[in-house]
mmCIF file of C-alpha atoms in Angstrom:
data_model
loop_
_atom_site.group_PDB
_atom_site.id
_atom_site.type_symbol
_atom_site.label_atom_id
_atom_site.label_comp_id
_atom_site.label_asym_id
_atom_site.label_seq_id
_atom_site.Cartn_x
_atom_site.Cartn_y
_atom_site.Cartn_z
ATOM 1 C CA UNK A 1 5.830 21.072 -1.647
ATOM 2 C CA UNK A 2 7.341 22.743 1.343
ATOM 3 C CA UNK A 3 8.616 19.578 2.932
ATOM 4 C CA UNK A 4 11.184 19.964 5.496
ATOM 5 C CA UNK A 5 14.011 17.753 5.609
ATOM 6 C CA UNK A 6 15.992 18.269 8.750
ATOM 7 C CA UNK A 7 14.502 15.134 10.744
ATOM 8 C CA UNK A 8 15.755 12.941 7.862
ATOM 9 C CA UNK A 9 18.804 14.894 7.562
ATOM 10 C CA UNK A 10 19.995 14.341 11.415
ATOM 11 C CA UNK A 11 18.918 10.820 10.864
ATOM 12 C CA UNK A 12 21.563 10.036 8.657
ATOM 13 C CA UNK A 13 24.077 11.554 10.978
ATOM 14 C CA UNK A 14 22.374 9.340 13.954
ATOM 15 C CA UNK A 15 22.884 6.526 11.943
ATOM 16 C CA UNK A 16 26.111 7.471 11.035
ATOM 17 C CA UNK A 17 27.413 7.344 14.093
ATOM 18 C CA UNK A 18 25.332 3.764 15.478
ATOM 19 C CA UNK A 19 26.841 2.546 12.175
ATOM 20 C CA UNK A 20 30.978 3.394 12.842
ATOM 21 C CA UNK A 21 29.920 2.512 16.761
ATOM 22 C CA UNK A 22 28.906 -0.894 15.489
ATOM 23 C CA UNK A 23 31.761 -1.385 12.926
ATOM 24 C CA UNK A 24 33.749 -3.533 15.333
ATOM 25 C CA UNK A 25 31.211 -4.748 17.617
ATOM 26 C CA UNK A 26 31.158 -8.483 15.773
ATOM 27 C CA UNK A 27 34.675 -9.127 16.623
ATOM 28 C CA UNK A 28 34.515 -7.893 20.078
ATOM 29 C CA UNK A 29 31.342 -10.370 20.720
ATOM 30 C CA UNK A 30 33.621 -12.903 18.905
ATOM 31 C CA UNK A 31 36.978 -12.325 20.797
ATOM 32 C CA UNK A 32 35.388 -11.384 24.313
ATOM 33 C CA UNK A 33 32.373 -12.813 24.845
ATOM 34 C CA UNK A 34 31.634 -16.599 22.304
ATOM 35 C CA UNK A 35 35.062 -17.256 21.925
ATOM 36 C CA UNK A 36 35.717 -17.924 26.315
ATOM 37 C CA UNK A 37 32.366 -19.875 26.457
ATOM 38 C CA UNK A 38 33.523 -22.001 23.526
ATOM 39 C CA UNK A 39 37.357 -22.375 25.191
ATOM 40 C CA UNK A 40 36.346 -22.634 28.405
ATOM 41 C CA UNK A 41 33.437 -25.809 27.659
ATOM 42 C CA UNK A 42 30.749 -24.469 29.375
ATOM 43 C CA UNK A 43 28.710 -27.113 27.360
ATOM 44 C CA UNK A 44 29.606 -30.894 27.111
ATOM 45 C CA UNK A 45 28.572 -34.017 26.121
ATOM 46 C CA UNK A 46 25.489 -33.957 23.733
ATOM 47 C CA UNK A 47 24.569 -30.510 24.304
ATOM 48 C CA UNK A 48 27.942 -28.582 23.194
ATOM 49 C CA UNK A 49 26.801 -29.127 19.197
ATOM 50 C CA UNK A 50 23.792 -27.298 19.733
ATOM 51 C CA UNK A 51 25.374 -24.649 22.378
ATOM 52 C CA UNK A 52 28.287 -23.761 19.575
ATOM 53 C CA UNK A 53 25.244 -23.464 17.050
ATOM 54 C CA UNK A 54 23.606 -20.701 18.694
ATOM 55 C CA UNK A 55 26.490 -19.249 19.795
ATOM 56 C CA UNK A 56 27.380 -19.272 15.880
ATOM 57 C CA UNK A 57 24.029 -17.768 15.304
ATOM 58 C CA UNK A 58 24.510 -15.174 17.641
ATOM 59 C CA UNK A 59 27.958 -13.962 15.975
ATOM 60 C CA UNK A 60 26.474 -14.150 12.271
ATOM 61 C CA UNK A 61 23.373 -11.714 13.345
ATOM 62 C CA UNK A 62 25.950 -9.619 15.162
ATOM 63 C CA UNK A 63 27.896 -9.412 11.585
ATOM 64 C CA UNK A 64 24.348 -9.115 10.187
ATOM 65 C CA UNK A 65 23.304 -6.388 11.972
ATOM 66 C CA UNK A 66 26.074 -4.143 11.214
ATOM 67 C CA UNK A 67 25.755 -5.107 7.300
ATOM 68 C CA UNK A 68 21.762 -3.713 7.942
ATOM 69 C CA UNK A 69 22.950 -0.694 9.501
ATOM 70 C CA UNK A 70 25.758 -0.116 6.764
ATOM 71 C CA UNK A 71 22.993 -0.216 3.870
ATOM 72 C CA UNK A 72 20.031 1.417 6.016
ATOM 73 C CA UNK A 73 22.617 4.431 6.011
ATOM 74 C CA UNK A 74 23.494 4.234 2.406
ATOM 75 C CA UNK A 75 20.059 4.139 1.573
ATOM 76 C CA UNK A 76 18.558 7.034 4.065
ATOM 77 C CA UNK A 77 21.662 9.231 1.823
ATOM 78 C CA UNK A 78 20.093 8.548 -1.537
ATOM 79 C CA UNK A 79 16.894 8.273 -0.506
ATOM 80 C CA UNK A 80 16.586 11.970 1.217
ATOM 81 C CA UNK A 81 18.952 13.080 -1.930
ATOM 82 C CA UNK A 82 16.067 11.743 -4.289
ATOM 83 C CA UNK A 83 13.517 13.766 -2.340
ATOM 84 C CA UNK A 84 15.257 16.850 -2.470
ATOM 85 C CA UNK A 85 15.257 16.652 -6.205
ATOM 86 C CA UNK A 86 11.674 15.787 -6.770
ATOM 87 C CA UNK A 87 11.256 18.801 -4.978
ATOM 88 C CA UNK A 88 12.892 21.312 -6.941
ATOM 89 C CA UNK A 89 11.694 19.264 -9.858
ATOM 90 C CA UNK A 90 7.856 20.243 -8.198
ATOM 91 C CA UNK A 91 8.571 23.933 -7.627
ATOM 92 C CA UNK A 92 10.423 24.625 -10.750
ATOM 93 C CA UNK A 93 7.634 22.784 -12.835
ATOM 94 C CA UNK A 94 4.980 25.517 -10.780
ATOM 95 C CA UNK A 95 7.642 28.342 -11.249
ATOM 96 C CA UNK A 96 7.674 27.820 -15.157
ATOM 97 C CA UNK A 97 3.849 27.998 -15.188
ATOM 98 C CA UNK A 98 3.727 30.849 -12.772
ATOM 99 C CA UNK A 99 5.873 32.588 -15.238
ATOM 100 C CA UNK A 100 3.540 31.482 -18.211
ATOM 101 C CA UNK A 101 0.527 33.533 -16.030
ATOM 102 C CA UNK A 102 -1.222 30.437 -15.329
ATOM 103 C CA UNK A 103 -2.919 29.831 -11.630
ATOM 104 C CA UNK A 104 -1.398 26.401 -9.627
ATOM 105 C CA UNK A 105 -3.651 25.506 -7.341
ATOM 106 C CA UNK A 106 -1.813 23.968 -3.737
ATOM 107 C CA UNK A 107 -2.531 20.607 -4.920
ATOM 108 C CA UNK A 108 -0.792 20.835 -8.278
ATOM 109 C CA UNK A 109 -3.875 21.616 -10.412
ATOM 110 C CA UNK A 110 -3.210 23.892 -13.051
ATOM 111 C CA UNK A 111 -6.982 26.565 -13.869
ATOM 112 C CA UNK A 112 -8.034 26.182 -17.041
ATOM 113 C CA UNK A 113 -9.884 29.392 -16.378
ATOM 114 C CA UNK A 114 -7.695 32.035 -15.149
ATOM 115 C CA UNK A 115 -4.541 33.268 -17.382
ATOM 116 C CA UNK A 116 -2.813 36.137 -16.107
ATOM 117 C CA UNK A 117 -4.330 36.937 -12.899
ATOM 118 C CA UNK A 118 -7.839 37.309 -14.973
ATOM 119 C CA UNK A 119 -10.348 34.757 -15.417
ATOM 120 C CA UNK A 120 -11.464 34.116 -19.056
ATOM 121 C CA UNK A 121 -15.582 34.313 -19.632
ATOM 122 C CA UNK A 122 -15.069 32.474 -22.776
ATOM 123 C CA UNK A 123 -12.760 29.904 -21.436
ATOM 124 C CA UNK A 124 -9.217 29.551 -22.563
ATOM 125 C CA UNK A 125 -8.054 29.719 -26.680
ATOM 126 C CA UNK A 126 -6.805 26.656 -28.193
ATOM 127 C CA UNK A 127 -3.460 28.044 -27.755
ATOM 128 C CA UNK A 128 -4.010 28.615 -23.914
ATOM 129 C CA UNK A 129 -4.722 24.916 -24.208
ATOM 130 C CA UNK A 130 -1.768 23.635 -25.322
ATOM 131 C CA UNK A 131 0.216 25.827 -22.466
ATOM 132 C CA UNK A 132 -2.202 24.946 -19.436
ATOM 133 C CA UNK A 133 -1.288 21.155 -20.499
ATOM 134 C CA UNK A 134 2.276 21.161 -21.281
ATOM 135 C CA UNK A 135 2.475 22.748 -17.511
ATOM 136 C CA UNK A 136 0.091 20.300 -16.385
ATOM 137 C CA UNK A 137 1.806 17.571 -17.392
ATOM 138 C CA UNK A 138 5.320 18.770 -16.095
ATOM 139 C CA UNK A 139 4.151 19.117 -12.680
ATOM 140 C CA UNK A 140 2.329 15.718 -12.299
ATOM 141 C CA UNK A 141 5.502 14.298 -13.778
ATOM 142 C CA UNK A 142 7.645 15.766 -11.185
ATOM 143 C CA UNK A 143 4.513 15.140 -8.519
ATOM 144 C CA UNK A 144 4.800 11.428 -9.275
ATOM 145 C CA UNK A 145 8.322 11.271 -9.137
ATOM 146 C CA UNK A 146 8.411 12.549 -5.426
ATOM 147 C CA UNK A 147 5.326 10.509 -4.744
ATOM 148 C CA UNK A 148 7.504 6.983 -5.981
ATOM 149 C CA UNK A 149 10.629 8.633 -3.984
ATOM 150 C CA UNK A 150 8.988 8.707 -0.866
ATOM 151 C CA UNK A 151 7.175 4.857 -1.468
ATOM 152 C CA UNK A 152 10.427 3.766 -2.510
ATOM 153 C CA UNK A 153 12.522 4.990 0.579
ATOM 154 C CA UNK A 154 10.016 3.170 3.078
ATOM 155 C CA UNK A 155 9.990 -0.032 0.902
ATOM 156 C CA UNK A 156 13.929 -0.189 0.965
ATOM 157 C CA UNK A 157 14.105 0.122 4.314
ATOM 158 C CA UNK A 158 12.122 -2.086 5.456
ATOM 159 C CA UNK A 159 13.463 -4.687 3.001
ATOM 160 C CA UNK A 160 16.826 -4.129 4.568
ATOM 161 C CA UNK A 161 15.468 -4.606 7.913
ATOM 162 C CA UNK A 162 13.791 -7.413 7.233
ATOM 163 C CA UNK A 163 10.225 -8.532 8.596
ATOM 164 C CA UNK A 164 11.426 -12.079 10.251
ATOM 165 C CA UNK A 165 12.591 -12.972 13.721
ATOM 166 C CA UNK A 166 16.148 -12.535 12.235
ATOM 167 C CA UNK A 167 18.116 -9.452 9.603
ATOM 168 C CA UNK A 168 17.493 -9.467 6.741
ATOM 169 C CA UNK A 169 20.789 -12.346 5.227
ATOM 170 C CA UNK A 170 19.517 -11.667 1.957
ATOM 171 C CA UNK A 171 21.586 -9.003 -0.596
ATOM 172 C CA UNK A 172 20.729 -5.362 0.520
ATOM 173 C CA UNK A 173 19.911 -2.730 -1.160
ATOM 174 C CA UNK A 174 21.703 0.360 -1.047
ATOM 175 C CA UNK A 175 19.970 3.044 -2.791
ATOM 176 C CA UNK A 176 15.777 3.042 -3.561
ATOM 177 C CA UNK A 177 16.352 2.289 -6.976
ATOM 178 C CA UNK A 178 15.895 -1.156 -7.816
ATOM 179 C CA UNK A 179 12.719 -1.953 -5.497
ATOM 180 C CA UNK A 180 11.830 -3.743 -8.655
ATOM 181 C CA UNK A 181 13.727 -6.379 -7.154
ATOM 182 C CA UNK A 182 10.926 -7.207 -4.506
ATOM 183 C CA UNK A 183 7.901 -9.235 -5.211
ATOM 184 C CA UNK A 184 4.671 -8.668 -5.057
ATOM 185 C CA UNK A 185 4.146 -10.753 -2.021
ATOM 186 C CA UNK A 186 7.187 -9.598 -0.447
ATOM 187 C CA UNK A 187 6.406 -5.805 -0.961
ATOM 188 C CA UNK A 188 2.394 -7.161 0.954
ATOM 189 C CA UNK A 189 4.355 -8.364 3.705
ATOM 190 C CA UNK A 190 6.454 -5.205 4.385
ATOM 191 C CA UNK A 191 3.271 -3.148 4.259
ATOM 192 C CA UNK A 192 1.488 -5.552 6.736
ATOM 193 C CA UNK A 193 4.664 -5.008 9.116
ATOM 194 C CA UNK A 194 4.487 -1.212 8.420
ATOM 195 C CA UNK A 195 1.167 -1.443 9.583
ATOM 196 C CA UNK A 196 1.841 -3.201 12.446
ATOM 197 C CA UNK A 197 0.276 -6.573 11.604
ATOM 198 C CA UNK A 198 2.024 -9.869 10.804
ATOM 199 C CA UNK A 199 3.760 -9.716 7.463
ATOM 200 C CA UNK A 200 3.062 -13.740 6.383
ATOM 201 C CA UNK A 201 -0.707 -14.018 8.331
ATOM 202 C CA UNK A 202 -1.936 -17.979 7.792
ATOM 203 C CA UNK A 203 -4.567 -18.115 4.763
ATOM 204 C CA UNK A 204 -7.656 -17.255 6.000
ATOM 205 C CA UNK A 205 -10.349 -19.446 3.916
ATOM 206 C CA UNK A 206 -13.447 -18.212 5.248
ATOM 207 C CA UNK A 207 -15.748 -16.906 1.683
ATOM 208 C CA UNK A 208 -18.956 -14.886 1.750
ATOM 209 C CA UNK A 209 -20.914 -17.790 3.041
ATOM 210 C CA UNK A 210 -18.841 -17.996 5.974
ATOM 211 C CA UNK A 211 -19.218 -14.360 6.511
ATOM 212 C CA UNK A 212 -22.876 -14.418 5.639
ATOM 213 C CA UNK A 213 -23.245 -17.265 8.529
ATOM 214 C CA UNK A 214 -21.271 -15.162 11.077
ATOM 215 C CA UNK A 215 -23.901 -12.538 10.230
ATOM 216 C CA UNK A 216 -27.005 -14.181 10.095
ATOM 217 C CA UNK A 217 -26.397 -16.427 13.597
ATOM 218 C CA UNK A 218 -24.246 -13.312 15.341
ATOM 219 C CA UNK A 219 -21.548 -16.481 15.770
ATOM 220 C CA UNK A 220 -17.803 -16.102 14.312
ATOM 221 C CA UNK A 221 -15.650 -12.979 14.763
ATOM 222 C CA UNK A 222 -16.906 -9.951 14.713
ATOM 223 C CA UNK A 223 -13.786 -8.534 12.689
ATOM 224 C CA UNK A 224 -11.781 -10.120 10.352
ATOM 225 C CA UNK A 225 -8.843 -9.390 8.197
ATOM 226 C CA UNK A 226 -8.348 -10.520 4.807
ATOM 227 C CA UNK A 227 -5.049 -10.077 2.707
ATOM 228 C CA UNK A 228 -3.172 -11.366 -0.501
ATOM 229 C CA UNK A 229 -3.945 -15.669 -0.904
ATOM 230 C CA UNK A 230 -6.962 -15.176 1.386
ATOM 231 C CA UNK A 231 -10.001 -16.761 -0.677
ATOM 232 C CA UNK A 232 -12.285 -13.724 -0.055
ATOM 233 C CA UNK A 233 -9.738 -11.432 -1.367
ATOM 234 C CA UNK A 234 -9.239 -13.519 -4.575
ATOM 235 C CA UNK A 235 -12.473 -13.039 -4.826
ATOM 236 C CA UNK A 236 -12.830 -9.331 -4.713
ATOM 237 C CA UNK A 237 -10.265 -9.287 -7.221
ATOM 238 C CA UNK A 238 -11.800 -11.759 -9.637
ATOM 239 C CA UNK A 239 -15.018 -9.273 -9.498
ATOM 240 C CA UNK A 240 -16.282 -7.287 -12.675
ATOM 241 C CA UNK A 241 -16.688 -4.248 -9.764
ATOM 242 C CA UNK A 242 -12.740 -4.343 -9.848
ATOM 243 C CA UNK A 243 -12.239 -3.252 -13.542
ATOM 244 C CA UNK A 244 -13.817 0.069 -13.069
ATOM 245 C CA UNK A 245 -11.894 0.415 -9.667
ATOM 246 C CA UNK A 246 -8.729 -0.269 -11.107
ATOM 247 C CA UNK A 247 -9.455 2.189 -14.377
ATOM 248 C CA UNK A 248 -9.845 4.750 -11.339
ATOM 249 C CA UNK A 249 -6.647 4.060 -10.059
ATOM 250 C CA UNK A 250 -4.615 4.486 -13.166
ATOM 251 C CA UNK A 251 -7.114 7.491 -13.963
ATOM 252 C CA UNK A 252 -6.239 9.188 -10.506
ATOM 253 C CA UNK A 253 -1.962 8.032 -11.006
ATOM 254 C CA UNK A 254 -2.291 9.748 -15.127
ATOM 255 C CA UNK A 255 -3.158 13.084 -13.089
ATOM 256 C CA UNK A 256 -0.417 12.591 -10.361
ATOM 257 C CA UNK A 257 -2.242 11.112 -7.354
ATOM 258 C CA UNK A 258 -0.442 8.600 -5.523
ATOM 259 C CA UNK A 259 -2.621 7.856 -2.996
ATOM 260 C CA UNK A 260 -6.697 7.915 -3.413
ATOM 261 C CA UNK A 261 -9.965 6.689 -3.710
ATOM 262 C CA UNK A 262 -11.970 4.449 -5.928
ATOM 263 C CA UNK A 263 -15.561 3.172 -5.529
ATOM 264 C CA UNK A 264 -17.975 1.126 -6.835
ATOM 265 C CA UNK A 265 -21.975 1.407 -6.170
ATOM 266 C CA UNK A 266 -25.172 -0.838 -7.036
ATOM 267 C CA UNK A 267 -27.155 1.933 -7.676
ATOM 268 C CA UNK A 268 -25.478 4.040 -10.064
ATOM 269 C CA UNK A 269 -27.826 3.459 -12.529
ATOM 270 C CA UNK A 270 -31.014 4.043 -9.718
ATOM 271 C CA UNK A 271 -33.097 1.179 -7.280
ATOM 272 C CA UNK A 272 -34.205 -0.736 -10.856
ATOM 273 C CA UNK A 273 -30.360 -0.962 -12.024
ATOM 274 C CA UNK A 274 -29.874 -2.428 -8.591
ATOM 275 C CA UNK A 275 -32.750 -4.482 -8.276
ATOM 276 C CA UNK A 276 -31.905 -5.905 -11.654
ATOM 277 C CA UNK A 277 -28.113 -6.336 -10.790
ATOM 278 C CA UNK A 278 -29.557 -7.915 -7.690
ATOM 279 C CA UNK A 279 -31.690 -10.453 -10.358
ATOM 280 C CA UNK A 280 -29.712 -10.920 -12.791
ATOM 281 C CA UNK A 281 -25.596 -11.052 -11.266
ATOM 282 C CA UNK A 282 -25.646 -11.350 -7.212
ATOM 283 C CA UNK A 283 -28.518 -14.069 -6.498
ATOM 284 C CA UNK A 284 -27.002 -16.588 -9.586
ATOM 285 C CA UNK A 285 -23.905 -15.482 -8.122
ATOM 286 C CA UNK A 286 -24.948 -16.452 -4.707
ATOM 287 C CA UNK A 287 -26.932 -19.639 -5.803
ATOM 288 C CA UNK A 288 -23.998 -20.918 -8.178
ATOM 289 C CA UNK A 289 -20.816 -20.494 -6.200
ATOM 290 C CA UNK A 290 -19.939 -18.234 -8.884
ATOM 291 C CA UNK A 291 -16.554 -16.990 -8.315
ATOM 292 C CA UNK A 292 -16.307 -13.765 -10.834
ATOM 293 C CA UNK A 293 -19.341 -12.499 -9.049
ATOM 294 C CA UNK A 294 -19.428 -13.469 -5.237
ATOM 295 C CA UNK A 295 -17.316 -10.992 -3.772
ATOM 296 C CA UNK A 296 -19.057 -7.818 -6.193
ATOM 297 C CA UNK A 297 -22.736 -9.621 -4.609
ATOM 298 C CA UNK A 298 -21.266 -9.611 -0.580
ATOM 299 C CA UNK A 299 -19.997 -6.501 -0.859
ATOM 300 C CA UNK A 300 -22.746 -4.597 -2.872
ATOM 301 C CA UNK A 301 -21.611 -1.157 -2.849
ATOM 302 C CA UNK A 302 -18.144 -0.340 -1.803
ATOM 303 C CA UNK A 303 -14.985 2.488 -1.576
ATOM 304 C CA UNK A 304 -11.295 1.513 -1.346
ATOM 305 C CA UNK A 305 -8.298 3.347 -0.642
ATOM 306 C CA UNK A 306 -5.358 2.810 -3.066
ATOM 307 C CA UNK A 307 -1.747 3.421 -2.623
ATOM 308 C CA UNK A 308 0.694 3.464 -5.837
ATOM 309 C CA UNK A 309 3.820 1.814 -4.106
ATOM 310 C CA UNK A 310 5.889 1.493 -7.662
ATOM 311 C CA UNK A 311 6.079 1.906 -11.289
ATOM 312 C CA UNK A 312 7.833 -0.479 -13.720
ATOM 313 C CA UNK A 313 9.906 -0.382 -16.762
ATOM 314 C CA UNK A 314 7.127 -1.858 -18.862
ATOM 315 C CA UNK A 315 4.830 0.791 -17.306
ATOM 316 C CA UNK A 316 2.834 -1.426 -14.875
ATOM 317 C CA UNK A 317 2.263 -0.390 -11.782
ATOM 318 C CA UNK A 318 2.425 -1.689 -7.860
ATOM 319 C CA UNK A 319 -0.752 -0.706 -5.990
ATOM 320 C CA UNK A 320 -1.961 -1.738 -2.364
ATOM 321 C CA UNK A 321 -5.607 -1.645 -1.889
ATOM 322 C CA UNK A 322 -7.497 -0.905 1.304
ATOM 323 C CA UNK A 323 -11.482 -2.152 1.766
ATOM 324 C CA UNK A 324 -12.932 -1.556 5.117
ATOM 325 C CA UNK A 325 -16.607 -3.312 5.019
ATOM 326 C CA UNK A 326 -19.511 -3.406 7.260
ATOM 327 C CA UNK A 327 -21.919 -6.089 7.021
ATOM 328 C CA UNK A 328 -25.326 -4.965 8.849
ATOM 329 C CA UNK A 329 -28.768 -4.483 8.398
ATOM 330 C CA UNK A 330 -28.414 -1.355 6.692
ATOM 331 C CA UNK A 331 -25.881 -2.725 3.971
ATOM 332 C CA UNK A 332 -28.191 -5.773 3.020
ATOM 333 C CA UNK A 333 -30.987 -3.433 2.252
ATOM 334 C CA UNK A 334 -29.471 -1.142 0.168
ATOM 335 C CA UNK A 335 -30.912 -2.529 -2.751
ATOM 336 C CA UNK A 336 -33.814 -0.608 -1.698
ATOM 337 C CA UNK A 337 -32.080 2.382 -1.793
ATOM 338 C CA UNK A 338 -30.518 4.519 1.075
ATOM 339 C CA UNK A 339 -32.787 5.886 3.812
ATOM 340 C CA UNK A 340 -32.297 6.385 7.413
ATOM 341 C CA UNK A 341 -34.797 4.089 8.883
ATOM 342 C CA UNK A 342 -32.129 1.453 8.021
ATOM 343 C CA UNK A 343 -29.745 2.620 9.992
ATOM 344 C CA UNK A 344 -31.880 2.260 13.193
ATOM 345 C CA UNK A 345 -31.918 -1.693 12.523
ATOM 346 C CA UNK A 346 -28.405 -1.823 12.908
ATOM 347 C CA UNK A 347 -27.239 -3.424 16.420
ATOM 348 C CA UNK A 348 -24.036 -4.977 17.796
ATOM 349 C CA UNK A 349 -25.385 -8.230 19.278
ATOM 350 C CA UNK A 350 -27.057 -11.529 18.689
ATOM 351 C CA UNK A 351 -28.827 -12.662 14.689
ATOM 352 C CA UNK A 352 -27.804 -10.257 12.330
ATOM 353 C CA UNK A 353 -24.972 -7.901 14.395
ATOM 354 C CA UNK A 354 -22.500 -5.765 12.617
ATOM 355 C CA UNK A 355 -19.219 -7.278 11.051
ATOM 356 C CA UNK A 356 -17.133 -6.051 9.783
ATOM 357 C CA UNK A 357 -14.119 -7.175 7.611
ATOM 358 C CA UNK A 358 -10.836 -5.006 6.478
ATOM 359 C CA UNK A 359 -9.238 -6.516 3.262
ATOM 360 C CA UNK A 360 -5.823 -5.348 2.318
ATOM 361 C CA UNK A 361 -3.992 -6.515 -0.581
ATOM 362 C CA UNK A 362 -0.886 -5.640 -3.257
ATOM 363 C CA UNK A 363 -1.372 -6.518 -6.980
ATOM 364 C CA UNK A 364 0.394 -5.185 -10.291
ATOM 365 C CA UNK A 365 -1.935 -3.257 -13.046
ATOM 366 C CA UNK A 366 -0.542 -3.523 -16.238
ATOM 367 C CA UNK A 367 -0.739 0.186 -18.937
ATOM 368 C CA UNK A 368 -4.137 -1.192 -19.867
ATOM 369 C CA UNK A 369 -5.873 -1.538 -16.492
ATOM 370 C CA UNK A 370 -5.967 -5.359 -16.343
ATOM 371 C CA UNK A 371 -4.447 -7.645 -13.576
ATOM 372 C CA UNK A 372 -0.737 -8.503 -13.947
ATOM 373 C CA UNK A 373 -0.948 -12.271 -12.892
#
């Protein structure tokens, strides 16, 4: 709520600056440098096709370049403009219910208890109510638009930048606005390359038997990553487990949290609701090939990170998911509950080592919690 500014502010002015220095840089590579190797035939004979090619290439990401730089400008202008308003739209929402005597609390949460600097024994009147949410709602509002401001500044750029060996040749986007425009897939690949890791990885078809081998022999990788098209990711997604996680993900956006947790565990209803789940769901599961249920029965219990990178028109949202997993010992005798003498069978070596696997993926909820396909 007290962001500061200033970095992104002399950014723009940095850019600024590469942007008019670049402005005539095509036409000088053009004139002064392509142009005399072209004249002067350098290349002859079967090679000077393929020589004026790459020296085409060369002029066009030149051009390129400075078209990237132009819109990476025009969108670091809007973009820092739109978080400057979701600012003031935060404090003044907190203001007006400062005002009303209600308590904010520094991550947005409005008391239901205290009014006026006094807490309330018998809790707050119906009329109190109606106040604490009205204020409530205005500041997750305004706390979700500065949450999609920020999302939607990173996204843009690095959809102007491109993620290939080349810029971006595609239109460019000049303001965060209209992120809409990028796909699913594509907005997966610019958070692999924010992350550092290739944006188009091949599809990795290793399933939970594979994984389950790799455990049981202490052969295979001892890591593995797993992303959007991967089959064990489909199947994570095609679990029951995954309704409930993504009900906590639109739960957790509704109150203005962008970024969060959501988890799912075996024995929520105690060992015999896992033993039974064990029973009845993961060993048919297991024994079948049965792909609603074969992710849920690898995994057992398990926590993800989400991310809300958009919101859409028809209400549906853009989240990325995050599921770091450890297959060990421990984690395959959980169905006996949690106690520490697992923990000691753990080792990093031969039969039965530690894996572990990191699955990352973007998908669209729709209002209702289900799966945009």
């Amino acid at each position: 709520m007290a962001a500061d500014f200033g970095t992104l502010d002399s950014l723009i002015t940095k850019w600024d600056e590469v942007h008019r220095s670049m402005e005539k840089l095509p036409d000088r590579v053009g004139d002064e440098v392509l142009k005399p190797l072209k004249d002067k035939g350098y290349w002859e004979g079967a090679a000077a096709p393929y020589a004026w090619t790459q020296i085409d290439d060369i002029q066009r990401q030149v051009a390129l370049a400075v078209k990237v730089a132009e819109a990476v400008k025009k969108v670091l202008t809007d973009g820092v403009g739109e978080l400057k308003a979701a600012r003031t739209e935060v404090k003044g929402a907190i203001s007006r219910a400062k005002e009303k005597g209600l308590y904010v609390y520094p991550d947005g949460r409005v008391s239901k208890v205290a009014k006026d600097g006094v807490c309330t024994v018998d809790g707050p009147t119906a009329d109190d109510v109606k106040v604490i949410d009205q204020a409530q709602d205005e500041i997750i509002a305004a706390l979700r638009k500065a949450h999609l401001a920020d999302e939607n500044l990173a996204l843009t750029l690095m959809q102007n930048v491109g993620v290939g060996g080349w810029f971006n040749n595609k239109p460019l986007l000049t303001d965060i606005n209209h992120t809409d425009s990028i796909s699913t897939a594509q907005t997966n690949a610019l958070h692999l390359a924010m992350d550092g890791k290739d944006p188009h990885p091949s599809r990795n078809d290793d399933d939970p038997y594979d994984l389950g081998i790799d455990f049981a022999t202490g052969t295979g990788d001892k890591h593995q990553d797993f992303t959007n098209g991967d089959r064990f990711t489909e199947l994570i997604q095609r679990s029951e487990s995954m309704k409930d996680i993504r009900k906590q993900t639109l739960d957790g956006w509704k109150n203005g949290e962008g970024n969060g947790d959501a988890a799912y565990s075996i024995s929520k209803d105690g060992y015999f609701g896992a033993g039974k789940k064990l029973i009845l769901e993961d060993l048919p599961a297991i024994v079948t090939g049965d792909d609603d249920g074969l992710g849920q029965a690898y995994l057992g219990s398990y926590n993800v990170k989400y991310e809300v990178t958009g919101e859409h028109p028809d209400g549906s949202v853009t989240v990325r998911y995050t599921l770091d997993n450890t297959t060990s010992v421990a984690s395959v005798t959980h169905y006996l509950g949690y106690h520490s003498w697992q923990d000691k069978l753990n080792h990093d070596s031969g039969p039965t080592r530690n894996i572990t696997q990191t699955v990352t993926w973007t998908e669209v909820l729709n209002p209702d919690g289900t799966r945009k396909e």
